[in-house]
CSV table of C-alpha atoms in Angstrom, one decimal:
chain,number,residue,atom,x,y,z
A,336,MET,CA,136.1,-67.4,177.0
A,337,ILE,CA,133.1,-66.4,174.8
A,338,ASP,CA,130.8,-64.0,176.5
A,339,MET,CA,128.3,-63.4,173.9
A,340,ARG,CA,124.6,-64.6,174.4
A,341,GLY,CA,121.9,-64.9,171.8
A,342,ARG,CA,118.2,-64.2,172.7
A,343,TRP,CA,116.2,-67.2,173.4
A,344,ARG,CA,113.6,-67.8,170.8
A,345,PRO,CA,110.5,-69.7,171.3
A,346,ALA,CA,110.8,-73.3,171.8
A,347,LEU,CA,109.1,-74.4,168.4
A,348,ALA,CA,111.4,-72.0,166.6
A,349,VAL,CA,114.4,-73.5,168.2
A,350,LEU,CA,113.5,-77.1,167.3
A,351,SER,CA,112.7,-76.2,163.8
A,352,ALA,CA,115.9,-74.3,163.2
A,353,ALA,CA,117.9,-77.1,164.8
A,354,ALA,CA,116.3,-79.7,162.6
A,355,LEU,CA,117.1,-77.8,159.5
A,356,LEU,CA,120.7,-77.3,160.6
A,357,MET,CA,121.1,-81.1,161.3
A,358,SER,CA,119.5,-82.1,157.9
A,359,GLY,CA,122.1,-79.8,156.3
A,360,CYS,CA,125.2,-81.0,157.9
A,361,ALA,CA,127.7,-83.3,156.3
A,362,LYS,CA,128.5,-86.7,158.0
A,363,SER,CA,131.6,-87.1,160.0
A,364,GLU,CA,133.4,-89.7,161.8
A,365,ASP,CA,131.3,-88.6,164.9
A,366,ASP,CA,127.5,-88.9,164.1
A,367,ASN,CA,127.1,-86.2,166.8
A,368,ALA,CA,129.0,-83.5,165.0
A,369,GLY,CA,127.3,-80.6,163.4
A,370,SER,CA,126.3,-76.9,163.9
A,371,PRO,CA,125.2,-75.6,167.2
A,372,SER,CA,121.4,-75.0,167.8
A,373,THR,CA,120.0,-71.6,166.9
A,374,ALA,CA,119.6,-70.8,170.7
A,375,SER,CA,123.4,-71.5,171.2
A,376,ALA,CA,124.8,-70.1,168.1
A,377,SER,CA,125.9,-66.8,169.3
A,378,ALA,CA,127.4,-68.2,172.4
A,379,ALA,CA,129.5,-70.7,170.5
A,380,ALA,CA,130.8,-67.9,168.0
A,381,GLN,CA,134.3,-67.0,168.1
A,382,ALA,CA,135.4,-64.0,170.2
A,383,THR,CA,138.6,-62.0,169.9
A,384,LYS,CA,140.9,-62.5,172.9
A,385,SER,CA,143.7,-60.0,171.5
A,386,ALA,CA,144.3,-58.3,168.3
A,387,ASP,CA,148.1,-57.7,168.8
A,388,ALA,CA,147.4,-54.0,169.0
A,389,GLY,CA,151.1,-53.1,169.6
A,390,GLY,CA,152.4,-55.3,166.8
A,391,ALA,CA,152.6,-55.1,163.1
A,392,SER,CA,149.6,-54.2,161.1
A,393,CYS,CA,148.5,-53.7,157.6
A,394,THR,CA,146.2,-51.3,155.7
A,395,LEU,CA,144.9,-51.5,152.2
A,396,GLN,CA,147.1,-48.7,151.2
A,397,GLN,CA,150.1,-50.3,152.6
A,398,TYR,CA,149.3,-53.6,150.9
A,399,GLY,CA,148.7,-51.7,147.7
A,400,GLY,CA,145.4,-53.4,146.9
A,401,THR,CA,142.0,-52.1,145.5
A,402,LYS,CA,138.8,-51.6,147.7
A,403,ILE,CA,136.2,-54.1,146.8
A,404,ASP,CA,132.7,-54.9,147.9
A,405,LEU,CA,132.5,-58.3,149.3
A,406,LYS,CA,129.0,-58.7,148.1
A,407,THR,CA,130.0,-58.5,144.6
A,408,ALA,CA,133.4,-60.0,144.9
A,409,THR,CA,134.8,-63.5,144.1
A,410,VAL,CA,136.1,-65.2,147.3
A,411,GLY,CA,138.2,-68.3,147.4
A,412,PHE,CA,138.5,-70.6,150.3
A,413,SER,CA,141.2,-73.4,150.5
A,414,GLN,CA,140.5,-76.2,153.0
A,415,SER,CA,143.5,-78.2,154.0
A,416,GLU,CA,141.9,-81.5,155.1
A,417,LYS,CA,138.8,-83.7,154.0
A,418,GLU,CA,135.7,-82.9,156.0
A,419,ALA,CA,135.7,-86.1,157.9
A,420,ASN,CA,136.1,-84.6,161.3
A,421,PRO,CA,134.0,-82.2,163.1
A,422,PHE,CA,136.5,-79.5,163.1
A,423,ARG,CA,136.8,-79.3,159.4
A,424,ILE,CA,133.2,-79.7,158.9
A,425,ALA,CA,132.4,-76.8,161.2
A,426,GLU,CA,135.2,-74.7,159.7
A,427,THR,CA,134.1,-75.1,156.1
A,428,GLN,CA,130.4,-74.5,156.8
A,429,SER,CA,131.1,-71.5,159.0
A,430,ILE,CA,132.8,-69.9,156.0
A,431,LYS,CA,129.9,-70.9,153.6
A,432,ASP,CA,127.1,-69.6,156.1
A,433,GLU,CA,128.8,-66.3,156.6
A,434,ALA,CA,129.2,-65.7,152.9
A,435,ALA,CA,125.6,-66.5,152.4
A,436,LYS,CA,124.7,-64.1,155.2
A,437,LEU,CA,126.5,-61.2,153.6
A,438,GLY,CA,124.9,-61.8,150.2
A,439,ILE,CA,127.8,-63.3,148.4
A,440,PRO,CA,126.3,-65.5,145.7
A,441,SER,CA,127.1,-69.2,145.9
A,442,ASP,CA,129.0,-69.1,142.6
A,443,HIS,CA,131.2,-66.3,144.0
A,444,LEU,CA,132.5,-68.4,146.7
A,445,LYS,CA,134.9,-70.9,145.3
A,446,THR,CA,135.9,-73.6,147.6
A,447,THR,CA,138.7,-76.4,147.4
A,448,ASN,CA,139.8,-79.3,149.5
A,449,ALA,CA,143.4,-80.4,149.6
A,450,ASP,CA,142.5,-83.8,151.1
A,451,SER,CA,145.7,-83.6,153.4
A,452,LYS,CA,148.0,-83.2,150.4
A,453,PHE,CA,150.1,-80.2,150.6
A,454,ASP,CA,151.1,-80.3,146.9
A,455,LYS,CA,147.3,-80.3,146.1
A,456,GLN,CA,146.8,-77.3,148.4
A,457,ILE,CA,149.3,-75.3,146.6
A,458,THR,CA,147.7,-76.1,143.3
A,459,ASP,CA,144.4,-75.4,144.6
A,460,VAL,CA,145.2,-71.9,145.7
A,461,SER,CA,147.1,-71.1,142.5
A,462,THR,CA,144.0,-72.4,140.5
A,463,LEU,CA,141.7,-70.1,142.6
A,464,ILE,CA,144.0,-67.2,141.9
A,465,ASP,CA,143.8,-68.0,138.1
A,466,GLN,CA,140.0,-68.1,138.4
A,467,GLY,CA,140.1,-64.4,139.5
A,468,VAL,CA,139.4,-64.5,143.1
A,469,GLN,CA,139.8,-61.2,145.0
A,470,LEU,CA,140.2,-62.5,148.5
A,471,LEU,CA,141.8,-65.7,149.7
A,472,ILE,CA,140.9,-67.4,153.0
A,473,VAL,CA,143.2,-70.3,153.5
A,474,ALA,CA,143.4,-72.9,156.3
A,475,PRO,CA,146.9,-74.1,155.6
A,476,LEU,CA,148.0,-77.7,155.9
A,477,ASN,CA,151.7,-76.8,156.6
A,478,SER,CA,153.3,-73.6,157.8
A,479,ASP,CA,156.0,-73.6,155.2
A,480,GLY,CA,156.3,-74.0,151.3
A,481,TRP,CA,154.0,-71.2,150.4
A,482,ASP,CA,156.4,-69.0,148.3
A,483,SER,CA,155.0,-69.7,145.0
A,484,VAL,CA,151.5,-68.9,146.1
A,485,PHE,CA,152.7,-65.6,147.8
A,486,ALA,CA,154.4,-64.5,144.7
A,487,LYS,CA,151.4,-65.2,142.6
A,488,ALA,CA,148.9,-63.6,144.9
A,489,SER,CA,151.1,-60.6,145.6
A,490,GLN,CA,151.5,-59.9,141.9
A,491,LYS,CA,147.7,-59.6,141.6
A,492,LYS,CA,147.4,-57.9,145.0
A,493,ILE,CA,145.1,-60.5,146.4
A,494,PRO,CA,145.0,-60.3,150.2
A,495,ILE,CA,145.2,-63.7,152.0
A,496,ILE,CA,143.8,-64.4,155.4
A,497,THR,CA,145.1,-67.5,157.2
A,498,ILE,CA,143.0,-69.2,159.6
A,499,ASP,CA,143.5,-72.1,162.2
A,500,ARG,CA,147.3,-72.7,161.3
A,501,LYS,CA,149.8,-69.9,160.9
A,502,ILE,CA,152.1,-69.7,157.9
A,503,ASN,CA,155.7,-68.6,158.5
A,504,ALA,CA,155.9,-65.6,156.2
A,505,LYS,CA,155.8,-61.8,156.4
A,506,SER,CA,152.5,-60.2,157.0
A,507,CYS,CA,151.2,-57.4,154.9
A,508,THR,CA,153.5,-58.7,152.0
A,509,ASP,CA,152.9,-62.4,151.9
A,510,TYR,CA,149.6,-62.6,153.7
A,511,LEU,CA,147.3,-60.2,155.4
A,512,THR,CA,146.7,-61.7,158.9
A,513,PHE,CA,146.4,-64.8,160.8
A,514,ILE,CA,143.1,-65.6,162.7
A,515,GLY,CA,143.4,-68.5,165.3
A,516,SER,CA,143.9,-69.8,168.7
A,517,ASP,CA,147.1,-69.4,171.1
A,518,PHE,CA,148.4,-72.9,170.5
A,519,ALA,CA,151.1,-72.6,173.1
A,520,GLU,CA,148.5,-71.4,175.5
A,521,GLN,CA,146.2,-74.3,174.7
A,522,GLY,CA,149.1,-76.8,175.6
A,523,LYS,CA,149.8,-75.0,178.8
A,524,ARG,CA,146.1,-75.1,179.8
A,525,ALA,CA,146.1,-78.8,179.0
A,526,ALA,CA,149.1,-79.4,181.1
A,527,ASP,CA,147.3,-77.6,184.1
A,528,LYS,CA,144.4,-79.8,183.6
A,529,MET,CA,146.6,-83.0,183.6
A,530,ALA,CA,148.5,-81.8,186.6
A,531,LYS,CA,145.2,-81.4,188.4
A,532,ALA,CA,144.0,-84.8,187.3
A,533,LEU,CA,147.1,-86.7,188.4
A,534,ASN,CA,147.7,-84.8,191.6
A,535,ASN,CA,151.1,-83.7,190.0
A,536,THR,CA,152.6,-87.1,189.8
A,537,GLY,CA,152.4,-90.0,187.4
A,538,THR,CA,153.2,-90.9,183.9
A,539,VAL,CA,151.8,-89.3,180.7
A,540,ALA,CA,151.8,-90.1,177.0
A,541,ILE,CA,151.5,-87.6,174.2
A,542,LEU,CA,149.5,-88.2,171.0
A,543,LEU,CA,151.2,-85.7,168.8
A,544,GLY,CA,149.4,-83.9,165.9
A,545,ALA,CA,150.6,-83.9,162.4
A,546,PRO,CA,154.2,-82.6,161.9
A,547,GLY,CA,155.0,-79.8,159.7
A,548,ASN,CA,152.8,-77.0,161.2
A,549,ASN,CA,152.9,-74.7,164.2
A,550,VAL,CA,149.8,-76.2,165.9
A,551,THR,CA,151.6,-79.5,166.7
A,552,THR,CA,154.9,-77.7,167.6
A,553,LEU,CA,153.3,-75.1,169.9
A,554,ARG,CA,150.7,-77.5,171.6
A,555,THR,CA,153.7,-79.8,172.3
A,556,SER,CA,155.9,-77.2,173.8
A,557,GLY,CA,153.3,-75.4,175.7
A,558,PHE,CA,152.3,-78.7,177.4
A,559,LYS,CA,156.0,-79.8,178.1
A,560,ASP,CA,157.1,-76.4,179.5
A,561,GLU,CA,154.0,-76.3,181.8
A,562,ILE,CA,154.4,-79.7,183.0
A,563,ALA,CA,158.0,-79.1,183.9
A,564,LYS,CA,157.1,-76.0,185.7
A,565,VAL,CA,154.0,-76.9,187.8
A,566,ALA,CA,154.4,-80.8,187.9
A,567,PRO,CA,158.0,-82.0,187.7
A,568,GLY,CA,156.6,-85.3,189.3
A,569,ILE,CA,154.8,-86.0,186.1
A,570,LYS,CA,157.0,-87.9,183.5
A,571,ILE,CA,156.4,-88.1,180.0
A,572,VAL,CA,157.1,-91.7,178.9
A,573,PHE,CA,155.8,-91.9,175.4
A,574,GLU,CA,155.1,-89.5,172.4
A,575,GLN,CA,154.3,-90.4,168.8
A,576,THR,CA,152.3,-88.9,166.1
A,577,GLY,CA,148.6,-89.9,165.5
A,578,ASN,CA,148.4,-87.3,162.7
A,579,PHE,CA,145.2,-85.8,164.2
A,580,SER,CA,143.3,-88.8,163.1
A,581,ARG,CA,141.1,-91.0,165.1
A,582,GLU,CA,142.1,-94.2,163.3
A,583,GLU,CA,145.8,-93.3,163.8
A,584,GLY,CA,145.2,-92.0,167.3
A,585,GLN,CA,143.8,-95.5,168.3
A,586,LYS,CA,146.7,-97.4,166.7
A,587,THR,CA,149.1,-95.1,168.5
A,588,ALA,CA,147.3,-95.6,171.8
A,589,GLU,CA,147.3,-99.3,171.3
A,590,GLN,CA,151.1,-99.2,171.0
A,591,LEU,CA,151.3,-96.9,174.0
A,592,LEU,CA,149.4,-99.4,176.0
A,593,GLN,CA,151.5,-102.3,175.0
A,594,ALA,CA,154.7,-100.6,176.1
A,595,ASN,CA,153.3,-98.7,179.1
A,596,PRO,CA,150.2,-100.7,180.2
A,597,ASN,CA,149.9,-98.6,183.5
A,598,VAL,CA,150.3,-95.1,182.1
A,599,ASN,CA,148.2,-92.7,184.1
A,600,GLY,CA,147.3,-90.0,181.6
A,601,ILE,CA,147.1,-89.3,177.8
A,602,TYR,CA,147.5,-85.8,176.4
A,603,ALA,CA,146.0,-85.9,172.8
A,604,GLU,CA,146.6,-82.8,170.6
A,605,ASN,CA,143.1,-83.1,169.2
A,606,ASP,CA,139.8,-84.7,169.9
A,607,GLU,CA,139.8,-87.2,167.1
A,608,MET,CA,143.0,-88.8,168.5
A,609,ALA,CA,141.6,-88.6,172.1
A,610,LEU,CA,138.6,-90.5,170.9
A,611,GLY,CA,140.6,-93.1,169.1
A,612,ALA,CA,142.6,-93.5,172.5
A,613,VAL,CA,139.2,-94.1,174.3
A,614,THR,CA,138.6,-97.0,171.8
A,615,ALA,CA,142.0,-98.3,172.5
A,616,LEU,CA,141.5,-98.1,176.2
A,617,LYS,CA,138.2,-100.0,176.0
A,618,GLY,CA,140.0,-102.7,173.8
A,619,ALA,CA,142.4,-103.0,176.7
A,620,SER,CA,139.8,-103.5,179.3
A,621,LYS,CA,140.4,-100.2,181.0
A,622,LYS,CA,137.6,-98.7,182.8
A,623,ALA,CA,136.4,-95.0,182.4
A,624,GLY,CA,138.8,-92.7,184.5
A,625,ASP,CA,141.4,-95.3,184.9
A,626,VAL,CA,143.6,-93.3,182.5
A,627,LYS,CA,143.1,-89.4,182.4
A,628,ILE,CA,142.7,-87.9,178.9
A,629,VAL,CA,143.2,-84.3,178.3
A,630,THR,CA,142.6,-83.1,174.7
A,631,ILE,CA,142.1,-80.0,172.5
A,632,ASP,CA,139.2,-79.2,170.1
A,633,GLY,CA,135.7,-79.2,171.6
A,634,THR,CA,133.9,-81.7,169.5
A,635,LYS,CA,130.5,-83.0,170.7
A,636,GLY,CA,132.1,-86.5,170.8
A,637,ALA,CA,134.9,-85.5,173.2
A,638,VAL,CA,132.8,-83.3,175.3
A,639,GLN,CA,130.3,-86.2,175.6
A,640,GLY,CA,133.3,-88.2,176.5
A,641,ILE,CA,133.6,-86.1,179.6
A,642,VAL,CA,129.9,-86.8,180.5
A,643,ASP,CA,130.5,-90.5,180.2
A,644,GLY,CA,133.7,-90.5,182.2
A,645,TRP,CA,136.3,-91.3,179.7
A,646,ILE,CA,137.7,-88.0,179.1
A,647,TYR,CA,139.0,-85.6,182.0
A,648,SER,CA,138.9,-82.2,180.1
A,649,VAL,CA,138.8,-80.7,176.7
A,650,ILE,CA,140.3,-77.4,175.9
A,651,GLU,CA,138.4,-75.8,173.0
A,652,SER,CA,139.8,-74.7,169.6
A,653,ASN,CA,136.9,-72.8,167.9
A,654,PRO,CA,136.6,-73.7,164.2
A,655,ARG,CA,133.7,-71.2,163.4
A,656,PHE,CA,136.2,-68.8,161.5
A,657,GLY,CA,133.5,-67.4,159.1
A,658,PRO,CA,132.1,-64.3,160.8
A,659,LEU,CA,135.6,-63.0,162.0
A,660,ALA,CA,137.3,-63.8,158.6
A,661,PHE,CA,134.7,-61.8,156.7
A,662,SER,CA,134.5,-59.0,159.2
A,663,THR,CA,138.3,-58.6,159.0
A,664,ALA,CA,138.2,-58.6,155.2
A,665,THR,CA,135.4,-55.9,155.2
A,666,LYS,CA,137.5,-53.8,157.6
A,667,PHE,CA,140.6,-54.0,155.6
A,668,PHE,CA,138.8,-53.1,152.3
A,669,ASN,CA,137.2,-50.2,154.1
A,670,GLY,CA,140.8,-49.0,154.9
A,671,GLU,CA,141.1,-50.0,158.7
A,672,SER,CA,144.3,-51.3,160.0
A,673,ILE,CA,144.5,-55.1,160.4
A,674,PRO,CA,146.8,-56.6,163.0
A,675,GLU,CA,149.3,-59.3,162.0
A,676,ASN,CA,147.6,-61.7,164.5
A,677,ILE,CA,144.1,-62.1,165.6
A,678,ILE,CA,144.0,-64.4,168.6
A,679,ILE,CA,140.6,-65.9,169.5
A,680,SER,CA,139.4,-66.8,173.0
A,681,ASP,CA,138.8,-70.6,173.7
A,682,ARG,CA,136.6,-72.1,176.4
A,683,GLU,CA,137.4,-75.5,178.2
A,684,TYR,CA,135.2,-78.1,179.4
A,685,ASP,CA,135.5,-80.5,182.4
A,686,SER,CA,132.9,-82.4,184.7
A,687,THR,CA,131.6,-79.2,186.0
A,688,ASN,CA,130.1,-77.9,182.7
A,689,ALA,CA,130.4,-80.7,180.1
A,690,GLN,CA,126.8,-81.6,180.3
A,691,SER,CA,125.2,-78.1,180.6
A,692,ASP,CA,127.5,-76.7,177.7
A,693,LEU,CA,127.4,-79.7,175.3
A,694,GLY,CA,125.2,-77.6,173.0
A,695,LEU,CA,128.2,-75.2,172.6
A,696,SER,CA,130.5,-78.0,171.2
A,697,TYR,CA,130.6,-78.8,167.6
């Protein structure tokens, strides 16, 4: 859980800052998506849960790179998916905001978007290397298939920080570090919430995330393993991918309800699919609370769904990687040792805090 608290500013300043933030945010599938208010920004920021102190680490000397000053460096950021959902909007904006805060000129931060096409992301990152970036921050679409990029970046000694999704490769050789959540733990926490919601018995469907990445794999295994352990009376009767999409989540949930009209719970591996499932439930004349939904992300739409009674619980996956990514890069270029995995702490929302903590969602 994130413990940091920002100082409360006078009400007028807060309202003015919030208005500016809202006017600068891109549109998403959820009109409530955007940056947290100034008053809650520090509380909503990422906090490190563990830094794998006993595991592998990497220094600039080990990597063989050259010390640079980020303020004068050229940095590349590769986004995997279009900014059409709140997670990606917040993630990209966090990188841009922190770069600006550090004084990196806007033309020195080169950003690309793969639009959910892995071949395009590989080309994007290769192009960024050709453009002379000295640091790469990558939100990978897939966990495998990066060999050509690694070879090219390694030849030029360009460190790669991966965020959100982990790449299956060797740290300090292929990439510097991974910054993100413990995805198996997220699945486990979701299972604990589902077990509580159903009193340890009933039927559950899983709306799977996109295939080919460790997020989906670990959120699924974490959930299944924990359900089997703590609530063997809960049976998983349906699982199908919704590709982390609201539209596909709705279609998949509609198929679920046709096959299993009396299903008791839905575990959605991200909020967009959960919100699609809510639409499907409404279309099937279900009432709020008839089917218990547990989901992962922490978007405003999903947390509001708890307030409205449609969603039981949300496990956060914090997308605000900018400060931690750039502070990690700064430490690396200053000669400090960087752990292979930097795991962040994620809060959770339910009926006890959804209303009060809505401002911490994104």
